[in-house]
XYZ file of C-alpha atoms in Angstrom:
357
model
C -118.483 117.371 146.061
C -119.973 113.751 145.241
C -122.531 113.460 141.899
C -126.054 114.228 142.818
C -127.502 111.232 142.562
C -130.721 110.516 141.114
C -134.181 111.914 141.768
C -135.797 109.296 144.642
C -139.203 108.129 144.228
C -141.797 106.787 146.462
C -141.784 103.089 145.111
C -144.540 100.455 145.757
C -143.530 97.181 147.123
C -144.630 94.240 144.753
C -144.807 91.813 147.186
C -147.635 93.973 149.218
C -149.787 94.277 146.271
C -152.165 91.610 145.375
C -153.131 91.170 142.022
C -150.165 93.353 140.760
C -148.399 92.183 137.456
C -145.587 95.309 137.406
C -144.809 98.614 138.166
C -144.211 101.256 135.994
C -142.277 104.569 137.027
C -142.819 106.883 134.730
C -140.710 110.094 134.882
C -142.398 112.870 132.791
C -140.524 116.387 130.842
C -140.691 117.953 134.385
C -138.433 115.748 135.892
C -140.503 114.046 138.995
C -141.626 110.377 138.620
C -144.544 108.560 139.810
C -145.209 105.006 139.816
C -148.501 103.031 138.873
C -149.058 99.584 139.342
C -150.259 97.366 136.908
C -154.062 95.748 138.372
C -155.761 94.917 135.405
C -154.864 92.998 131.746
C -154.881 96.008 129.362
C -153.232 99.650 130.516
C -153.119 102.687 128.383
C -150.353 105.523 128.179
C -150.517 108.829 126.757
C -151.102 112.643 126.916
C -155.241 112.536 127.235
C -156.823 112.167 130.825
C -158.527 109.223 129.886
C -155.727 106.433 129.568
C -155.093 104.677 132.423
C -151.349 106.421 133.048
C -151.574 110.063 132.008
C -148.399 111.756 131.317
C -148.170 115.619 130.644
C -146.379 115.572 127.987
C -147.221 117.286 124.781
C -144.988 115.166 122.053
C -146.998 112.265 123.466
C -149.859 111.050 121.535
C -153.530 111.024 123.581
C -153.234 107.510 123.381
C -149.610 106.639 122.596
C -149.331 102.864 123.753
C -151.296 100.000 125.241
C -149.608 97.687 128.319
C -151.178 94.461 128.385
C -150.530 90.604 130.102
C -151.078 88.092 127.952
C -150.682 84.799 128.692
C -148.555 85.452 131.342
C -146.490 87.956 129.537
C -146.687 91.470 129.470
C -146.330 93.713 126.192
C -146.441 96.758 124.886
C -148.081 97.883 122.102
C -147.536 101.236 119.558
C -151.207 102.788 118.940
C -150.221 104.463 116.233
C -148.195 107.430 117.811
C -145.566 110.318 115.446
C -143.119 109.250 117.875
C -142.992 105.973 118.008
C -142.312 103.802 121.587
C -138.502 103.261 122.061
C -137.442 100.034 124.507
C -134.239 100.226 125.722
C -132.737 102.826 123.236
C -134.164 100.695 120.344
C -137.744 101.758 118.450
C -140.426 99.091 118.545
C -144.310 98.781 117.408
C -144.767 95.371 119.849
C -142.350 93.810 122.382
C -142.727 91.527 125.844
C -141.587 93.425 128.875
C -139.000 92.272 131.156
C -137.734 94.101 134.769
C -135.866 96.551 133.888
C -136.645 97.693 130.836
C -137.178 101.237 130.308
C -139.700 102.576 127.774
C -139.514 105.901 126.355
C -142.624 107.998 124.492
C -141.628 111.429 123.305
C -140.124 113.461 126.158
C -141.248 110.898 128.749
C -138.994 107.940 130.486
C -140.792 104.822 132.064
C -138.993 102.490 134.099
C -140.580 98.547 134.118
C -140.624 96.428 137.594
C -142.121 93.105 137.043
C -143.465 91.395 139.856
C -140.993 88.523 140.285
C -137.988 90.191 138.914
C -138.101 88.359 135.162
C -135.091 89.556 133.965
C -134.689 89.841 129.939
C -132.571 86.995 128.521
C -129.211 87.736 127.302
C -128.377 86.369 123.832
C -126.383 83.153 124.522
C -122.712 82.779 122.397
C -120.501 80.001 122.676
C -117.151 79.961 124.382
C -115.158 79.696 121.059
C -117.375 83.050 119.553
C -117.099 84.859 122.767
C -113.386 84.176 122.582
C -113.081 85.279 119.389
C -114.871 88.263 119.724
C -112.858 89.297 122.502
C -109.913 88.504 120.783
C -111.053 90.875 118.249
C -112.342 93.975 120.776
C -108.708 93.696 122.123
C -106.614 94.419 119.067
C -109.105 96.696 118.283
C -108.206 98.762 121.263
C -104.711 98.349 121.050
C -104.476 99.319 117.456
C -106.359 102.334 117.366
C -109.616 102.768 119.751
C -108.246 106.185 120.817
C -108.743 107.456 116.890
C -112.100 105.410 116.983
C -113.174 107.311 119.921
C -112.124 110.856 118.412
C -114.075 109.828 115.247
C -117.113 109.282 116.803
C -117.108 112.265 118.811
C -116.476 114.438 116.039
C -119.005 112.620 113.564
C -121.702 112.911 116.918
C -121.115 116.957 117.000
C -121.181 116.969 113.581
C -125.154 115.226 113.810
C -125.786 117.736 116.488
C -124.694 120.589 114.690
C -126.877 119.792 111.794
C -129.940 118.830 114.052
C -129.433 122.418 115.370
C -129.733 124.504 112.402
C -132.456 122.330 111.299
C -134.576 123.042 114.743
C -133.972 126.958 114.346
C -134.671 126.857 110.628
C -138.079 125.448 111.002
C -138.533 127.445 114.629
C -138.216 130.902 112.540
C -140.651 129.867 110.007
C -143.280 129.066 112.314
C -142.738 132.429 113.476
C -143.698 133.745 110.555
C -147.492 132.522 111.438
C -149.460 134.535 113.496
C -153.009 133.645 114.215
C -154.165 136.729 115.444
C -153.824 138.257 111.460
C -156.351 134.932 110.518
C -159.033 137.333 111.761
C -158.508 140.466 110.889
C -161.115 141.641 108.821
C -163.740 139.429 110.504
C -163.118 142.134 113.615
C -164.070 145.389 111.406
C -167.187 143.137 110.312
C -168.174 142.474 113.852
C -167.685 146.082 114.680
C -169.773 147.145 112.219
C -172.324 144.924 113.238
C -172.856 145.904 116.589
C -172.240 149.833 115.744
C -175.778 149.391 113.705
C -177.235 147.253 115.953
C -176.480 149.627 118.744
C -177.185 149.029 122.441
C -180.786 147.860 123.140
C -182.551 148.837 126.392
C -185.716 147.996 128.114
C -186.275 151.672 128.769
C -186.693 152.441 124.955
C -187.705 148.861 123.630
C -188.103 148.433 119.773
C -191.029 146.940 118.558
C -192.621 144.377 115.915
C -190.380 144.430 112.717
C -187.404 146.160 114.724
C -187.678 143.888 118.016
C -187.174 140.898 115.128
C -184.039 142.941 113.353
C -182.436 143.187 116.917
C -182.953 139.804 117.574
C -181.910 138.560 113.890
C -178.755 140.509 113.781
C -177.187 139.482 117.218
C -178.077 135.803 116.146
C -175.932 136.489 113.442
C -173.477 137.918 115.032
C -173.146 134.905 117.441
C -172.660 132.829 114.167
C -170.131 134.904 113.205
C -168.001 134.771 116.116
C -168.294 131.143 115.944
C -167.304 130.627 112.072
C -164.424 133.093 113.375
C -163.429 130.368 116.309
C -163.782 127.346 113.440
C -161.026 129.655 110.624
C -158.757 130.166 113.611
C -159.104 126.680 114.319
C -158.202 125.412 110.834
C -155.299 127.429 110.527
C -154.086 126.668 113.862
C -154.405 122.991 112.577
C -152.163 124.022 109.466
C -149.629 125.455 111.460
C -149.196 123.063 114.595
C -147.803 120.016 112.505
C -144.255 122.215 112.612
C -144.683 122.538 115.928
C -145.234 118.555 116.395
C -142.224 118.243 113.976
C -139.870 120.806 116.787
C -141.305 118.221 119.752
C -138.768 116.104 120.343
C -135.661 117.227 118.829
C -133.580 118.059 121.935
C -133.259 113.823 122.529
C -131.711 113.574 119.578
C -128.401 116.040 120.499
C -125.689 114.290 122.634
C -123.761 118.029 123.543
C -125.479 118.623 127.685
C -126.016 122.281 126.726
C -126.888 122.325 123.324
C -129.988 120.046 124.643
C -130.885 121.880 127.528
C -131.296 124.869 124.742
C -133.191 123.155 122.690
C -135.758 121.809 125.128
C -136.103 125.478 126.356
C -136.585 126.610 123.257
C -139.309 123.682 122.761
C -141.160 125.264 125.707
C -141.167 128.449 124.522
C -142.485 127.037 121.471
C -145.468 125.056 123.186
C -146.551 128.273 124.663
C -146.518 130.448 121.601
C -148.801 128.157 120.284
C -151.282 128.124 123.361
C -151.520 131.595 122.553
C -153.922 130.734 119.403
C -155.652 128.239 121.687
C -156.645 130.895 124.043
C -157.370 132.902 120.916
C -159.965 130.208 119.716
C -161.648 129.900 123.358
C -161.947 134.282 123.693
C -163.923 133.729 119.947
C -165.956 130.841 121.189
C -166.936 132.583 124.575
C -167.711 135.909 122.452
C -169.944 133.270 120.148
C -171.829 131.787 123.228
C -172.804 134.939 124.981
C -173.644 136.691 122.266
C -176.215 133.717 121.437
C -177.619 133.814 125.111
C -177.954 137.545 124.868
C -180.133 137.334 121.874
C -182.031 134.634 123.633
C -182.923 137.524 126.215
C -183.572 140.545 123.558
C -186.218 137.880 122.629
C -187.775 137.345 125.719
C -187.980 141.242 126.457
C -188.622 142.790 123.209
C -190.962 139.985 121.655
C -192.544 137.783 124.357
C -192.560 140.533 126.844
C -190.358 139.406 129.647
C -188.963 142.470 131.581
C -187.878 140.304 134.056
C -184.828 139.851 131.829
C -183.896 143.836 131.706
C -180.853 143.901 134.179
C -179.504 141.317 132.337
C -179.730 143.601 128.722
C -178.748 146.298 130.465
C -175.440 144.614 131.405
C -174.527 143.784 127.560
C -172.999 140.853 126.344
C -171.126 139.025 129.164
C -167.609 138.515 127.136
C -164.955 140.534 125.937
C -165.274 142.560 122.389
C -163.403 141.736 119.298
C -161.032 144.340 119.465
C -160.147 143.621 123.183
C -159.599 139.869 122.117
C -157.300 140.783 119.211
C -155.103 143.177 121.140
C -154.809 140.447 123.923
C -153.909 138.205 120.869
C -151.550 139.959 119.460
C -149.957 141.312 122.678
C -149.015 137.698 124.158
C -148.021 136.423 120.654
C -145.827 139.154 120.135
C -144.358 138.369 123.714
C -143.869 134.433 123.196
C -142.578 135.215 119.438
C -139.710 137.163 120.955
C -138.779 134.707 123.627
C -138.766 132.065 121.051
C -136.422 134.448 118.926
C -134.294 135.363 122.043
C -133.438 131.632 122.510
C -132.966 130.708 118.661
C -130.238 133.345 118.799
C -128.901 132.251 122.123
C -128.753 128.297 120.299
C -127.070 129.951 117.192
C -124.185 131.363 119.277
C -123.396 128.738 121.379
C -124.055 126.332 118.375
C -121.154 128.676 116.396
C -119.053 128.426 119.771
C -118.991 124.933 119.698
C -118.208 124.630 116.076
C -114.831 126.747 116.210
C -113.704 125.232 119.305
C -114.262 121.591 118.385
């Protein structure tokens, strides 16, 4: 059987776009590519929905570069990104575009058309230095290119090797963070809370100074959920620059399988850490409802609305504390172990490879 060739895309003929200065096919972590044309002077590129190319890509920066023409000449433009913009294998902060040319930000690969096909300019060398140089590539081969090549190979396995161990090192002690413990004893608090503030009903209303202590106390309670939501927050915000410093590290391993691992292992990764995101939302939700049900105690129990009754009857319209930390620390526990499953699936074949090479 032939090589599968590469993945085709739906291109977009220059010549039947007016106004168009280039294409760009970008060809995000997932594999499929899409192309955009360029209509305007200045295009952004990143992860947030806002730029101008969006790319789903979470190594990516929300705004990780700027395209623009310029004088007849379009550039591109770092905006500050961890990553960095990479033209044709080589890192850059500015550089002219040429056809071609193909960008790369984090995880994500974008091919440049230029309308016109304006080719980058080789580096010229005169006949004598390209002589030479030949000259010198030949004996080179002929004396020893073979040991060259073995070298190179062995000193490339030898970076991968160490990359590896580095990525599971730092994997296992992000694993040692778990978000759901960050609120631990905030969820006995709120327990306690509602236990004494019990569960007030229209059918046996309080009244004057206890109408205001219901009120008061599931106010506070709605503050309290939220300052829960901002501590998970902050130490989600410690934790997640390991994760940033994991994005990424499968590009840098040569060995096929060894990658593929690795960016497996990155995805696992990514979704062990959504768990605390969904963990934030469940606290904000609880904080928000619990707000807009003491908004109705107040209507019923001091200004007299009964109208609002069904609604108090029904309860707070979010889940409880407990309920959100046993969610939390049921998926956690379920993306921890997947991450650990393929650590110890890229130590053995890392070990493998070692002894046989």
């Amino acid at each position: 059987m032939g090589e599968e060739g590469p993945p085709k895309t739906e291109m977009i003929n220059p010549a039947l776009l007016d106004g168009v200065s280039a294409n760009f096919i970008v060809k995000g972590p997932n594999g499929v590519e899409k192309a955009y044309p360029m209509r305007q002077l200045v295009m952004t590129i990143g992860r947030s929905d806002q730029c101008d190319i969006p790319v789903k890509d979470s190594s990516m920066s929300g705004r990780h570069c700027e395209v623009s023409k310029i004088n007849g000449e379009i550039k591109v433009k770092d905006m500050g990104s961890a990553n960095g913009i990479w033209l044709n294998g080589e890192r850059v902060e500015e550089c002219e575009l040429f056809d071609g040319d193909v960008i790369r930000l984090g995880q994500t690969s974008i091919r440049v058309d230029v309308v016109g096909g304006r080719k980058r300019p080789a580096a010229g060398l005169s006949p004598k230095l390209l002589g030479a140089i030949v000259g010198g590539v030949v004996l080179l081969a002929v004396a020893g290119i073979a040991i060259g090549m073995t070298m190179k190979k062995k000193a490339q396995h030898k970076r991968d090797l160490a990359t590896l161990s580095s990525f599971v090192a730092a994997a296992r002690e992000g694993q040692k963070s778990k978000p759901c413990s960050a609120a631990v004893d905030k969820v006995a608090d709120v327990a306690k809370s509602m236990n004494s503030l019990g569960k007030p009903s229209c059918a046996n209303p309080p009244k004057g100074d206890d109408a205001r202590r219901v009120v008061s106390g599931f106010k506070e309670l709605a503050r309290t959920d939220d300052r829960v939501a901002t501590s998970i927050t902050q130490f989600a915000a410690q934790s997640s620059s390991s994760t940033v410093a994991l994005t990424g590290s499968a590009e840098q391993i040569a060995d096929p399988e060894l990658k593929s691992k690795l960016a497996e292992a990155e995805e696992l990764i990514e979704q062990r850490s959504q768990v605390t995101q969904t963990f934030i939302a469940d606290w904000k939700k609880m904080g928000q409802a619990t707000n807009a049900y003491s908004a109705l105690l107040e209507q019923a129990f001091i200004q007299g609305n009964k109208g609002v009754c069904a609604a108090i009857d029904r309860g707070i319209a979010a889940k409880t504390a407990p309920e959100v930390m046993v969610a939390c620390n049921k998926n956690f526990d379920k993306t921890k172990n997947a991450v650990e499953e393929k650590l110890k699936e890229i130590e053995d074949g890392g070990g493998d490879e070692a002894a046989e090479k």
